[in-house]
Short mmCIF file of C-alpha atoms in Angstrom, two decimals:
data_model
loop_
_atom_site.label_atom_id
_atom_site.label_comp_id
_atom_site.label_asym_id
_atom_site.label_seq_id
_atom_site.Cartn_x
_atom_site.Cartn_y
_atom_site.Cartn_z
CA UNK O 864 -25.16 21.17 23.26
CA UNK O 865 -22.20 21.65 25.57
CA UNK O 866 -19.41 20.67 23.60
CA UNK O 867 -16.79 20.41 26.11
CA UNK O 868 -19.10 17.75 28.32
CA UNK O 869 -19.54 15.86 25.31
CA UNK O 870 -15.99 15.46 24.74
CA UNK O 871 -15.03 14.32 28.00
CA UNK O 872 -18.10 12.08 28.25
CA UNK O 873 -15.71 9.75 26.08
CA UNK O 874 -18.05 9.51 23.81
CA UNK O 875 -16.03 10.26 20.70
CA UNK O 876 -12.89 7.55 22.47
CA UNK O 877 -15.19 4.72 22.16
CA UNK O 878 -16.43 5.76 18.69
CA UNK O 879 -12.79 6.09 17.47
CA UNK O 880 -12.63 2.40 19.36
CA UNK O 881 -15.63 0.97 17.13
CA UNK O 882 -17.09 0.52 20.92
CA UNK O 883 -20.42 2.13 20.59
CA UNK O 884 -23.68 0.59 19.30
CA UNK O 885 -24.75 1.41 15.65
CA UNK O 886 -27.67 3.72 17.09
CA UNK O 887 -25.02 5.73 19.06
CA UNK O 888 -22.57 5.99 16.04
CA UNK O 889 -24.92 7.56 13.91
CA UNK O 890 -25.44 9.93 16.46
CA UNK O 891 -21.92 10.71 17.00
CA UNK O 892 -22.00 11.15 13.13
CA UNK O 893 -24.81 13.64 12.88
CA UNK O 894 -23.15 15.37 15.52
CA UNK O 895 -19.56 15.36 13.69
CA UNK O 896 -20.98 16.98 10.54
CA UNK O 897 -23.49 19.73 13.34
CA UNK O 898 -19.88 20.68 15.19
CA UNK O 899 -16.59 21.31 13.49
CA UNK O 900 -15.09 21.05 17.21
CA UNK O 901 -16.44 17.98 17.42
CA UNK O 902 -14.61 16.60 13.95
CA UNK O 903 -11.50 18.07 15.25
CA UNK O 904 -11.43 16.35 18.24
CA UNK O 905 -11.92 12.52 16.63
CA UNK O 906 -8.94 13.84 14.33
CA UNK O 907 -6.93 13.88 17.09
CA UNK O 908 -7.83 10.83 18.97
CA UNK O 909 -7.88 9.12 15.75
CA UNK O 910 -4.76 10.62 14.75
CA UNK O 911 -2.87 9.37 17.68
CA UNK O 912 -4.76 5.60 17.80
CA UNK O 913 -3.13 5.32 13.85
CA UNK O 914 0.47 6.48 15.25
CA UNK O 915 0.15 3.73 18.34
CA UNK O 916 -1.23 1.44 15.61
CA UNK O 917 1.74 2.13 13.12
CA UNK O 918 4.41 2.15 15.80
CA UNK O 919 3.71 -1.55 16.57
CA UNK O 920 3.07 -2.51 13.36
CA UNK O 921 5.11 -5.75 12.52
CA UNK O 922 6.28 -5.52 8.60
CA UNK O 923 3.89 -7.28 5.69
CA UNK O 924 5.96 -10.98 4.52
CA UNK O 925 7.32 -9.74 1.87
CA UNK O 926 5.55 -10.35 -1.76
CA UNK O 927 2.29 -9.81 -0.29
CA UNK O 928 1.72 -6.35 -1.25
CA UNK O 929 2.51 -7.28 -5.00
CA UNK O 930 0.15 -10.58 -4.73
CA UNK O 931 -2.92 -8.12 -3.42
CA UNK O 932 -1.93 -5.43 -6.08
CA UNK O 933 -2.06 -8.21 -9.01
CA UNK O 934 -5.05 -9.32 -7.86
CA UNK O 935 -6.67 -6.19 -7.88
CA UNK O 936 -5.30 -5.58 -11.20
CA UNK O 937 -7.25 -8.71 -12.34
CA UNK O 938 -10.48 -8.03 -10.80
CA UNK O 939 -11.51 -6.10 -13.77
CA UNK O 940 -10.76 -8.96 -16.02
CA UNK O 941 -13.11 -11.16 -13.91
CA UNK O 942 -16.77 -10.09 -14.33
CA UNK O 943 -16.33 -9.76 -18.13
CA UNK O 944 -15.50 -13.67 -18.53
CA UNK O 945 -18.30 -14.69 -16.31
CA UNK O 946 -20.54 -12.58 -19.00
CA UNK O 947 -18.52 -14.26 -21.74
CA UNK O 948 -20.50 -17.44 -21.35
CA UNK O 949 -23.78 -16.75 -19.85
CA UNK O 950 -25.59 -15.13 -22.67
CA UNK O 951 -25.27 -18.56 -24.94
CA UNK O 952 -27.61 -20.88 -22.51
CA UNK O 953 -29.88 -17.70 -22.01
CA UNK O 954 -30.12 -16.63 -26.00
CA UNK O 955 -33.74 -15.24 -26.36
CA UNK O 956 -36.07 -17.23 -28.68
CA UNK O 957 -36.72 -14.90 -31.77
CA UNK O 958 -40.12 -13.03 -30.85
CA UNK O 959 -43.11 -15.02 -32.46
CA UNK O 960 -45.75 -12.05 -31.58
CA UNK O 961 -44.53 -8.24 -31.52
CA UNK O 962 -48.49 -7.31 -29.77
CA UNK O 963 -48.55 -9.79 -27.68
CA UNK O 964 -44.70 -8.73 -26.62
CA UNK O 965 -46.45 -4.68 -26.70
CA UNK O 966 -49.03 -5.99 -24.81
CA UNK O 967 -46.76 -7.28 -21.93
CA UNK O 968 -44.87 -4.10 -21.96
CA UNK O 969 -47.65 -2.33 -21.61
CA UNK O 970 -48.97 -3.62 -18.61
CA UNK O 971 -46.01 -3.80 -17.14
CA UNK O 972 -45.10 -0.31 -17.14
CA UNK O 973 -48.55 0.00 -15.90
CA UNK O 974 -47.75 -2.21 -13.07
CA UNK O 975 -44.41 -0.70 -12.66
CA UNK O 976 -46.35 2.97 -11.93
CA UNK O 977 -48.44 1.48 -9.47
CA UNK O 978 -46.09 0.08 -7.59
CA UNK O 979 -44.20 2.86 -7.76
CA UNK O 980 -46.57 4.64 -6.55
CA UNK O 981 -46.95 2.50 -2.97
CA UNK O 982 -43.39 2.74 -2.42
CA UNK O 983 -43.72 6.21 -2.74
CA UNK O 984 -46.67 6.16 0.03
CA UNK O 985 -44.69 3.64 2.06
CA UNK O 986 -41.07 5.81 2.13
CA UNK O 987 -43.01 8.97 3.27
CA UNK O 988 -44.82 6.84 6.04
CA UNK O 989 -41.47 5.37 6.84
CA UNK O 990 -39.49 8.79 6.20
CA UNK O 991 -42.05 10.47 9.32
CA UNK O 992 -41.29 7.13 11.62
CA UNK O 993 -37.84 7.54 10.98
CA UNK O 994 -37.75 10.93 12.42
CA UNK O 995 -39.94 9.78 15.42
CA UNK O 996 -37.55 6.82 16.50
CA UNK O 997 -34.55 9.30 15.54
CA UNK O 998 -36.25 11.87 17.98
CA UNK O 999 -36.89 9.02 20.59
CA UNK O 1000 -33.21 8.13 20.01
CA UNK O 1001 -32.10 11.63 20.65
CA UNK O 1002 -33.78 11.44 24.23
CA UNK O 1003 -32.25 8.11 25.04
CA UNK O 1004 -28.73 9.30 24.04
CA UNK O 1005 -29.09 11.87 26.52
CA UNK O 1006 -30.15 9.81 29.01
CA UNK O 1007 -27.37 7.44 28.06
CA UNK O 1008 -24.61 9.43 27.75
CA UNK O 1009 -25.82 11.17 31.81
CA UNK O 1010 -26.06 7.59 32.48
CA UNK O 1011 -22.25 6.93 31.68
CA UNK O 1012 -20.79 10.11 32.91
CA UNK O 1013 -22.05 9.43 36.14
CA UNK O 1014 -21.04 5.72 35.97
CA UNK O 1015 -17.49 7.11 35.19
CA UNK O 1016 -17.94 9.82 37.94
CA UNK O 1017 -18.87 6.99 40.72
CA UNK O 1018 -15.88 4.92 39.21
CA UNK O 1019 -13.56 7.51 39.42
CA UNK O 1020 -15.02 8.58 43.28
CA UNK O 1021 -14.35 4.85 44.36
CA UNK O 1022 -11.04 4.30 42.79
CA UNK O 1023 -10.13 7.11 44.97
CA UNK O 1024 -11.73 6.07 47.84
CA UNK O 1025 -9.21 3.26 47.71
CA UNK O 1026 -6.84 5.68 47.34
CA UNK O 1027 -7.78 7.42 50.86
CA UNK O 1028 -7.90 3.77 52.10
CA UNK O 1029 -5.43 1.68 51.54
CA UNK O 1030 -2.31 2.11 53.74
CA UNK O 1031 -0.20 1.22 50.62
CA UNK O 1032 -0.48 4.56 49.48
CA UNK O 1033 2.07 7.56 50.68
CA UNK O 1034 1.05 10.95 50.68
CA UNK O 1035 3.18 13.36 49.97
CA UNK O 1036 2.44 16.61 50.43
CA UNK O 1037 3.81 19.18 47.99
CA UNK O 1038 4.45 22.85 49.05
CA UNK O 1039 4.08 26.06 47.35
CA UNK O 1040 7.26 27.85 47.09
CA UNK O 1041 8.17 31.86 46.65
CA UNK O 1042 6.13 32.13 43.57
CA UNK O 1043 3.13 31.04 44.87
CA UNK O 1044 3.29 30.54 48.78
CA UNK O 1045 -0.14 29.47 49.67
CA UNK O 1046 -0.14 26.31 47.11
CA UNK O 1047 -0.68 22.90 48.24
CA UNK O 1048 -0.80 19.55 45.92
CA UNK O 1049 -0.57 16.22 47.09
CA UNK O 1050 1.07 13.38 45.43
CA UNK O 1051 -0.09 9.69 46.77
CA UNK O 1052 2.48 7.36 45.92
CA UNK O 1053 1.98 3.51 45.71
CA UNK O 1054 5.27 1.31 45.40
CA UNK O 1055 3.27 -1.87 45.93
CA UNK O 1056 0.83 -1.66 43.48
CA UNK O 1057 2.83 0.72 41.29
CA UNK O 1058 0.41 3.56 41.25
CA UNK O 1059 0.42 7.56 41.78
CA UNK O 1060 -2.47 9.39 41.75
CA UNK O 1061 -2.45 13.15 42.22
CA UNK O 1062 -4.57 15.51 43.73
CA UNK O 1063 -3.73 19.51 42.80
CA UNK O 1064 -5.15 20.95 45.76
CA UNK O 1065 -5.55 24.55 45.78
CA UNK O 1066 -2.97 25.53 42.83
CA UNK O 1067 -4.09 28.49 40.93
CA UNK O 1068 -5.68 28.16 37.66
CA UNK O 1069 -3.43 28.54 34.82
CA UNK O 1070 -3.66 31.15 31.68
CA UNK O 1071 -4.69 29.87 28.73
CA UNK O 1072 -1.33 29.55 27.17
CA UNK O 1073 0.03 27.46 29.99
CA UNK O 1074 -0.04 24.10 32.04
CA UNK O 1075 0.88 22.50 34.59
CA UNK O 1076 3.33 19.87 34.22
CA UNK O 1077 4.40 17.20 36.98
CA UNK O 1078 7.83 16.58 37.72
CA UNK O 1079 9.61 13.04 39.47
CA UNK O 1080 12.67 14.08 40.17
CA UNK O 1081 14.88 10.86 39.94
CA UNK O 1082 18.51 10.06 40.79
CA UNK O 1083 18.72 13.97 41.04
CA UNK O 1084 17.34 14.85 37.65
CA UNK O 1085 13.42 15.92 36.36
CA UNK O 1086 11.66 12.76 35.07
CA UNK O 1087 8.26 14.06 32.82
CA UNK O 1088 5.48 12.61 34.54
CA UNK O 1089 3.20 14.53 31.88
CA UNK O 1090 0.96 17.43 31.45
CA UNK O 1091 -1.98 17.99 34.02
CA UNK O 1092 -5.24 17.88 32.66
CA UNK O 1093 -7.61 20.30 35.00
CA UNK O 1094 -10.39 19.64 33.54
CA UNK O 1095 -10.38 16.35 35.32
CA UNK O 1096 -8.34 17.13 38.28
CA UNK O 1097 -10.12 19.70 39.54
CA UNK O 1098 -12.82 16.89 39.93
CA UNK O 1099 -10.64 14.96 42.30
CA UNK O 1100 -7.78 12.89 42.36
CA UNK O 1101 -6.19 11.88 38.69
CA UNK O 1102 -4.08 9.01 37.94
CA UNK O 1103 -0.50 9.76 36.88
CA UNK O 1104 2.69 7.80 35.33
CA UNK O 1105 4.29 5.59 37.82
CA UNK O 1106 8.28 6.61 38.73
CA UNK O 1107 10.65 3.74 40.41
CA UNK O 1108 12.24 5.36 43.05
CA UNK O 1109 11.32 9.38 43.52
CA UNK O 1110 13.14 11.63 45.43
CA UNK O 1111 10.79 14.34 45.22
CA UNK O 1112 7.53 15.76 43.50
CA UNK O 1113 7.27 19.17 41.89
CA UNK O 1114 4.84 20.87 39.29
CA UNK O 1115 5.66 23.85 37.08
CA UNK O 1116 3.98 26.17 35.16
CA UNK O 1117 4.97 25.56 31.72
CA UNK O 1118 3.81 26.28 27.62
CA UNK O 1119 0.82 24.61 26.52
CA UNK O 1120 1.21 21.00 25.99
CA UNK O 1121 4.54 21.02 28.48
CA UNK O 1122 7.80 21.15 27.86
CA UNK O 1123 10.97 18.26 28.02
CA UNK O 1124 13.11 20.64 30.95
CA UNK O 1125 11.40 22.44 33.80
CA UNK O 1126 10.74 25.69 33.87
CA UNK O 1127 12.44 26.62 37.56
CA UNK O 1128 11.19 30.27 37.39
CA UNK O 1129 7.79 28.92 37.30
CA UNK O 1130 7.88 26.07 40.30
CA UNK O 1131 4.68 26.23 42.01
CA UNK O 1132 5.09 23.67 44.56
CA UNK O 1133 7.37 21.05 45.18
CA UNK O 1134 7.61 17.68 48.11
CA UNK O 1135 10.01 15.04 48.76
CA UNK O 1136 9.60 11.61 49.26
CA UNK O 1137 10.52 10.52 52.46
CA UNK O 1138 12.35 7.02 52.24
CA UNK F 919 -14.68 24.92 9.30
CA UNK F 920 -12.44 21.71 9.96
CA UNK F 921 -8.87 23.01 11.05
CA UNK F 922 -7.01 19.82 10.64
CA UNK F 923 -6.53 18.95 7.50
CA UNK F 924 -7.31 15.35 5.43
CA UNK F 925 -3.74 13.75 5.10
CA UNK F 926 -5.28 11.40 2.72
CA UNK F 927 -7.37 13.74 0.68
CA UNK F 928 -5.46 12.83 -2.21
CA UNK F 929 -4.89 9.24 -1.98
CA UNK F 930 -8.95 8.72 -1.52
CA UNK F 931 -9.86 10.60 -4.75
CA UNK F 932 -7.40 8.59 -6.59
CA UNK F 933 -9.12 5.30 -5.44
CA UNK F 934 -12.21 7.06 -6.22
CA UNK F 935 -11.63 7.42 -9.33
CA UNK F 936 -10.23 3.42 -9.76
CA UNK F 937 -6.22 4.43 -10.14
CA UNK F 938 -4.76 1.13 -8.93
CA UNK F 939 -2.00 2.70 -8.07
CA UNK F 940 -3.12 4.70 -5.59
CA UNK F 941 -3.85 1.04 -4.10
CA UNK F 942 0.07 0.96 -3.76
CA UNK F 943 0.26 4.01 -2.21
CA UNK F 944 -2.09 2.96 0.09
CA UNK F 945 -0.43 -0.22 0.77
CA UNK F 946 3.29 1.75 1.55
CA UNK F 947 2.00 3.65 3.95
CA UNK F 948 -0.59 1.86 6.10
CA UNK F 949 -0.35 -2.19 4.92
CA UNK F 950 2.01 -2.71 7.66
CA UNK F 951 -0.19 -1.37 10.26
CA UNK F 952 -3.41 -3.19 8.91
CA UNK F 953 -1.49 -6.39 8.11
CA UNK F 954 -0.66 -6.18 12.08
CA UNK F 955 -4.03 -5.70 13.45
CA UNK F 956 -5.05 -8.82 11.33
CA UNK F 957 -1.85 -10.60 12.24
CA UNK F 958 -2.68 -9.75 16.00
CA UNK F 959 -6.27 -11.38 16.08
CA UNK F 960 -5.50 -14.24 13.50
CA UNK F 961 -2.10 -15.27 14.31
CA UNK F 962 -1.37 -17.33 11.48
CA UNK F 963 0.82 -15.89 8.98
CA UNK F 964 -0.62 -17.58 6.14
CA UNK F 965 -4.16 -17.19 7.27
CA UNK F 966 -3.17 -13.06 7.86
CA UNK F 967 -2.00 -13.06 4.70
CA UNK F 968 -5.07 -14.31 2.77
CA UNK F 969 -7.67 -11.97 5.33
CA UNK F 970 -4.99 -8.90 4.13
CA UNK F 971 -5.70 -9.76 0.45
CA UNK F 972 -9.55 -10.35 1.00
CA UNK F 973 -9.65 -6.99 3.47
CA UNK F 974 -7.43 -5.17 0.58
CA UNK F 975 -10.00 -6.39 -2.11
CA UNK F 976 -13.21 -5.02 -0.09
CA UNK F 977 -11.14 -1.83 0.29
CA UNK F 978 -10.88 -1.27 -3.35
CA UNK F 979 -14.14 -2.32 -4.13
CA UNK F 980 -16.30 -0.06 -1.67
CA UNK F 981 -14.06 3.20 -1.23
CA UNK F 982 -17.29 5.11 -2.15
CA UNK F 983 -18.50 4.27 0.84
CA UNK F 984 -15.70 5.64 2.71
CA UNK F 985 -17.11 9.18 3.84
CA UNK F 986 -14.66 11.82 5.30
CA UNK F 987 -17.30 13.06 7.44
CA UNK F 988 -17.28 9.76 9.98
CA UNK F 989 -13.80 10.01 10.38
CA UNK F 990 -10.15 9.52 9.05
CA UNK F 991 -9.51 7.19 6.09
CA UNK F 992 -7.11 4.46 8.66
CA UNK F 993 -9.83 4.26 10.95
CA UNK F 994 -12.16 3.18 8.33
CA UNK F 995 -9.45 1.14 6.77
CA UNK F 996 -8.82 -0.87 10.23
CA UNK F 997 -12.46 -1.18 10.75
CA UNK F 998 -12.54 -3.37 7.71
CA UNK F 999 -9.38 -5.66 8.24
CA UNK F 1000 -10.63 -5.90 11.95
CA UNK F 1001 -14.19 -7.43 11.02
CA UNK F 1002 -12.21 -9.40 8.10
CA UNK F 1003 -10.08 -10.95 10.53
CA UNK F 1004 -13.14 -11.30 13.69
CA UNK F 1005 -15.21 -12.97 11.05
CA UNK F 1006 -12.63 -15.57 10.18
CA UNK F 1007 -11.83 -16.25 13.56
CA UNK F 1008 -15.80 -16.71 14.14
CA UNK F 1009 -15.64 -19.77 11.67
CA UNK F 1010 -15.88 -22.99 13.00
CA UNK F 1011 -12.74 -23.95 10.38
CA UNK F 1012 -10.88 -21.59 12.05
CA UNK F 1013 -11.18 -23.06 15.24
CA UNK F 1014 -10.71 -26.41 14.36
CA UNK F 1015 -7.46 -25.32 12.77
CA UNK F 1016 -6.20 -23.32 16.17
CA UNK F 1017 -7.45 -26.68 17.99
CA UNK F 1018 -4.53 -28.55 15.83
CA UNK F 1019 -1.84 -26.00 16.71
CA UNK F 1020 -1.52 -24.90 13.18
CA UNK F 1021 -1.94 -21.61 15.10
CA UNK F 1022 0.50 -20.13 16.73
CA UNK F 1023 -0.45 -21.70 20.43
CA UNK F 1024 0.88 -19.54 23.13
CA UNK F 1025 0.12 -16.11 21.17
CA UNK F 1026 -3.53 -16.91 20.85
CA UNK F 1027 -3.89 -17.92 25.01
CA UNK F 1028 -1.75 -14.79 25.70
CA UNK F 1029 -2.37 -12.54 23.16
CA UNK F 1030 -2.49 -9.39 25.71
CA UNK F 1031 1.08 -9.84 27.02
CA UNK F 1032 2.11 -11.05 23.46
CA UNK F 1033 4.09 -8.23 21.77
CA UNK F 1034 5.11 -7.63 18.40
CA UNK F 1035 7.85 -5.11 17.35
CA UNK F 1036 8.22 -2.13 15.20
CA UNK F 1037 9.36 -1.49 11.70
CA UNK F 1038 9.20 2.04 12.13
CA UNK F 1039 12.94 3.56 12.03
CA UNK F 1040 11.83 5.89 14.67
CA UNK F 1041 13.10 4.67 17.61
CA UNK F 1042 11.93 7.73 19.18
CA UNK F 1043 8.89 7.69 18.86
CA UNK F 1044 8.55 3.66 19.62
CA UNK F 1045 10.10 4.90 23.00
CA UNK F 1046 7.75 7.34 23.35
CA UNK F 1047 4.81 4.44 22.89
CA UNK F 1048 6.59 2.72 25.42
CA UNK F 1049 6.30 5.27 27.70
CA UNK F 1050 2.59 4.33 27.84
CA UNK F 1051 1.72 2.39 30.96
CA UNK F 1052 1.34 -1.19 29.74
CA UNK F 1053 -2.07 -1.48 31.56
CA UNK F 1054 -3.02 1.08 28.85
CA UNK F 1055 -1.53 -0.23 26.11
CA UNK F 1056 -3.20 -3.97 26.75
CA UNK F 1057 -6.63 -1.99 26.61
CA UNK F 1058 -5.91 -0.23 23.39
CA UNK F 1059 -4.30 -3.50 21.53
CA UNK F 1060 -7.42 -5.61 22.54
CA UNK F 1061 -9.93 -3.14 21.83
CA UNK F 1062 -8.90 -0.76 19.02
CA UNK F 1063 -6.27 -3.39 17.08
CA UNK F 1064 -7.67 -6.74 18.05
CA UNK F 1065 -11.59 -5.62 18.18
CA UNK F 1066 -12.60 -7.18 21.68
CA UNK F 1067 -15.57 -5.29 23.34
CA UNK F 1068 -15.02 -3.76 26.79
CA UNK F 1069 -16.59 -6.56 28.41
CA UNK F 1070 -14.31 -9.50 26.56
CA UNK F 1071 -11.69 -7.39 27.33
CA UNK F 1072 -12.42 -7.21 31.33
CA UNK F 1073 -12.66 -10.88 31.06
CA UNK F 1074 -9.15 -11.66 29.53
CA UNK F 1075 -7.26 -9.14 31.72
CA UNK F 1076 -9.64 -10.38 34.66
CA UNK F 1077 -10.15 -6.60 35.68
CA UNK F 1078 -13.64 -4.84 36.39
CA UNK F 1079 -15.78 -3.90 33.36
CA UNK F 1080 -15.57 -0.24 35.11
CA UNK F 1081 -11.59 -0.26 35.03
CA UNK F 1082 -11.55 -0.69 31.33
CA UNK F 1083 -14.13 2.13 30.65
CA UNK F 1084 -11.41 3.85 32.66
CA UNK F 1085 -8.60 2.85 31.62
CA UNK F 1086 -9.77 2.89 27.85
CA UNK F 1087 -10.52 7.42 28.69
CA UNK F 1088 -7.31 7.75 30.20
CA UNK F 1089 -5.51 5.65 27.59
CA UNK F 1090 -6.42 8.01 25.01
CA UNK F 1091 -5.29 10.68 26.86
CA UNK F 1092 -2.24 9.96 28.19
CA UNK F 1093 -1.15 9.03 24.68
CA UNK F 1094 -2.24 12.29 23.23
CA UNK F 1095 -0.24 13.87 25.96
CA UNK F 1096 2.59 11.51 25.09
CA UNK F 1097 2.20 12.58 20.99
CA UNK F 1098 1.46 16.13 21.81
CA UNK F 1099 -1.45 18.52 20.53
CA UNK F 1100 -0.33 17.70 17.11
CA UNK F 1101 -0.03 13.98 15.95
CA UNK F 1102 -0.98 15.05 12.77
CA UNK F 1103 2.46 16.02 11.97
CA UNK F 1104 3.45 13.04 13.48
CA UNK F 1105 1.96 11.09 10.80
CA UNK F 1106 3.29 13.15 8.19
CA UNK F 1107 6.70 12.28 9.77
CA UNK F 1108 6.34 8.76 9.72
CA UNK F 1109 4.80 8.55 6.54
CA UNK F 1110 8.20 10.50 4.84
CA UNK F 1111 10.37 8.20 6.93
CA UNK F 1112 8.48 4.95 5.53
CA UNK F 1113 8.57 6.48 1.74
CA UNK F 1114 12.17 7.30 2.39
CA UNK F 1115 13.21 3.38 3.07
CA UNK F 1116 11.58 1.54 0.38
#
């Protein structure tokens, strides 16, 4: 399996969403448990879905954590006087015939062992049809998963075709500078609809210790406008962070994952906005 | 190998093995999140607070079932106050109740713009959440907090099914990017700063 496409199918997203059907989760699972990588990856998106989730979090009223942990504390308590009073309507009569009551036993541990027996028959019947649907499964997650990255693919193509389009958008085209003379990137830029979309163009590909960042540069000063993910714009155009009022766009080559300052030494190509 | 570590390796063998007070533990460090989600979908304090105390009960109760393979221990926590909380609101009482305004009215019609704040004395990080687009963060409260499928979800933000499949993909990443390669640590953060105030 190709990890990488698998990742950026989304597949592992939705799961972390609760988005995919139960079929396609215990895929996903099988898969988690087949592919360290894999398990590493949902960490991540899972780890960052429980920081969004905790950084809106609005506080519990207060008492309520003591009310659920007394109640838990009591839950013990609860089965045992349920039992308390059941056995007295259900006392057994004192046994008037110990052969008759041998008797009984006896057949039904005899009945027990044959019906034992046909569930055994029936779970390794079910245990082979199991595999067949799982197999059949396996085929139609493929085809599924194709399915969607091709839906995403045509999404992505027509978003962009907008993009090309629609007169709202401004193009500006970014320039390679000293370090790298024959760059080009273009940055469409959308004040209307608030949108910026950004296609790299021919910039070099980066080492694997490095990225390229995007830069806004705003009332004279760097805004981040986040790290560039190549994977998906080498594909085509990618969305990116909207900026009120740009004066220009640059990228940089920076450490993996970005950094909060430019790097100037490493400026690849930089445009202004024309006003 | 798995190279990120369980943070809650500890706190899951101690419910295992029925110490209640793990249960508080528990409670510290992600009640205020789950309490949320519930609040978010229910929005009803008192209701929130009685599907918090059932959703804390089925916690306890089936925490062998909770398997470290599938995922982290707050997703499968959420997962369980999220269907707690969608299978109240599913209840024709329920709705009979948020037909008499005993619900809090313009929250439930407009839950997507509706926003609640922060206890977390980070205000770094909370800026750094709100340097998500709010396009994404609508997607990820309604889908991932509030449990709407993609489609419901295209329907109450009256956007294409196809823009939320997108939006949902670049959500995610753009908040990675935001939290950088290692929210892990993140977590860990947050967690001392939340020990550190009670």
């Amino acid at each position: 399996m190709d990890i990488q496409k698998y990742i950026q199918s989304g597949i592992l997203d939705n799961y972390a969403l609760g988005l995919l059907s139960d079929v396609e989760k215990k895929e996903v699972e099988k898969n988690l448990i087949k592919f360290p990588e894999l398990k590493t990856e949902l960490h991540h998106i899972e780890d960052a879905l429980a920081i969004y989730a905790q950084a809106k979090a609005i506080p519990m009223p207060k008492g309520l954590s003591e009310q659920i942990l007394e109640s838990i504390e009591n839950l013990d308590s609860t089965p045992s006087n349920i039992s308390d009073t059941t056995p007295r309507n259900t006392q057994p009569q004192p046994s008037k015939s110990p052969i008759l009551l041998g008797t009984l036993l006896g057949l039904s541990l005899l009945g027990s062992l044959l019906l034992f027996k046909q569930k055994h028959d029936a779970d390794q019947q079910l245990i082979t049809s199991q595999s067949q649907i799982s197999d059949v499964n396996n085929r139609m997650l493929t085809l599924q998963l194709d399915c969607d990255a091709k839906d995403q693919t045509i999404q992505r193509l027509h978003e962009q075709l907008q993009v090309f389009k629609s007169n709202a958008y401004q193009p500006i085209f970014l320039k390679g500078t000293d370090k790298s003379p024959e760059s080009e990137a273009i940055v469409y830029f959308n004040t209307l609809d608030k949108k910026t979309y950004l296609d790299i163009g021919n910039l070099p590909t980066t080492p694997m210790d490095k990225d390229y960042q995007l830069w806004a540069i705003v009332d004279g000063a760097p805004t981040d406008m986040g790290v560039i993910d190549l994977a998906t714009a080498t594909e085509g155009l990618i969305e990116v962070p909207y900026m009120e009022n740009p004066q220009a766009f640059a990228v940089t080559l920076e450490t993996k994952g970005g950094n909060p300052t430019p790097n100037l030494d490493e400026l690849y190509v930089i445009g202004n906005v024309e006003s | 190998m798995n190279n990120t570590t369980n943070p809650d390796a500890r706190i899951v063998l101690r419910l295992k093995n029925g110490d209640k007070q793990a249960m508080a533990t528990l409670l510290s460090k992600y009640g205020d999140a789950l309490y949320s989600a519930i609040y978010q979908i229910v929005r009803s304090e008192d209701i929130a607070k009685d599907l918090m105390q059932d959703a804390a009960i089925k916690i306890w109760k089936n925490i062998e079932n909770y398997d470290e393979n599938k995922g982290r221990l707050f997703a499968w926590l959420l997962r369980i106050c999220r269907n707690t909380a969608l299978d109240k609101i599913r209840t024709a009482k329920f709705k009979y109740i948020a037909q008499s305004k005993q619900i809090d009215d313009e929250a439930v019609y407009n839950n997507s713009a509706h926003s609640v704040e922060m206890n977390i004395p980070d205000s770094g990080l909370q800026q750094t959440i709100q340097r998500l687009d709010k396009k994404y963060q609508q997607v990820i409260n309604l889908i991932y907090l509030q449990g709407y499928t993609q489609q419901e979800t295209a329907n109450e933000l009256d956007i294409p099914l196809g823009t939320v499949k997108s939006r949902v993909k670049i959500a995610i990443r753009e908040l990675r990017n935001l939290l950088g390669e290692n929210p892990l640590l993140i977590l860990v953060i947050i967690t001392l700063l939340i020990s550190l105030i009670r």
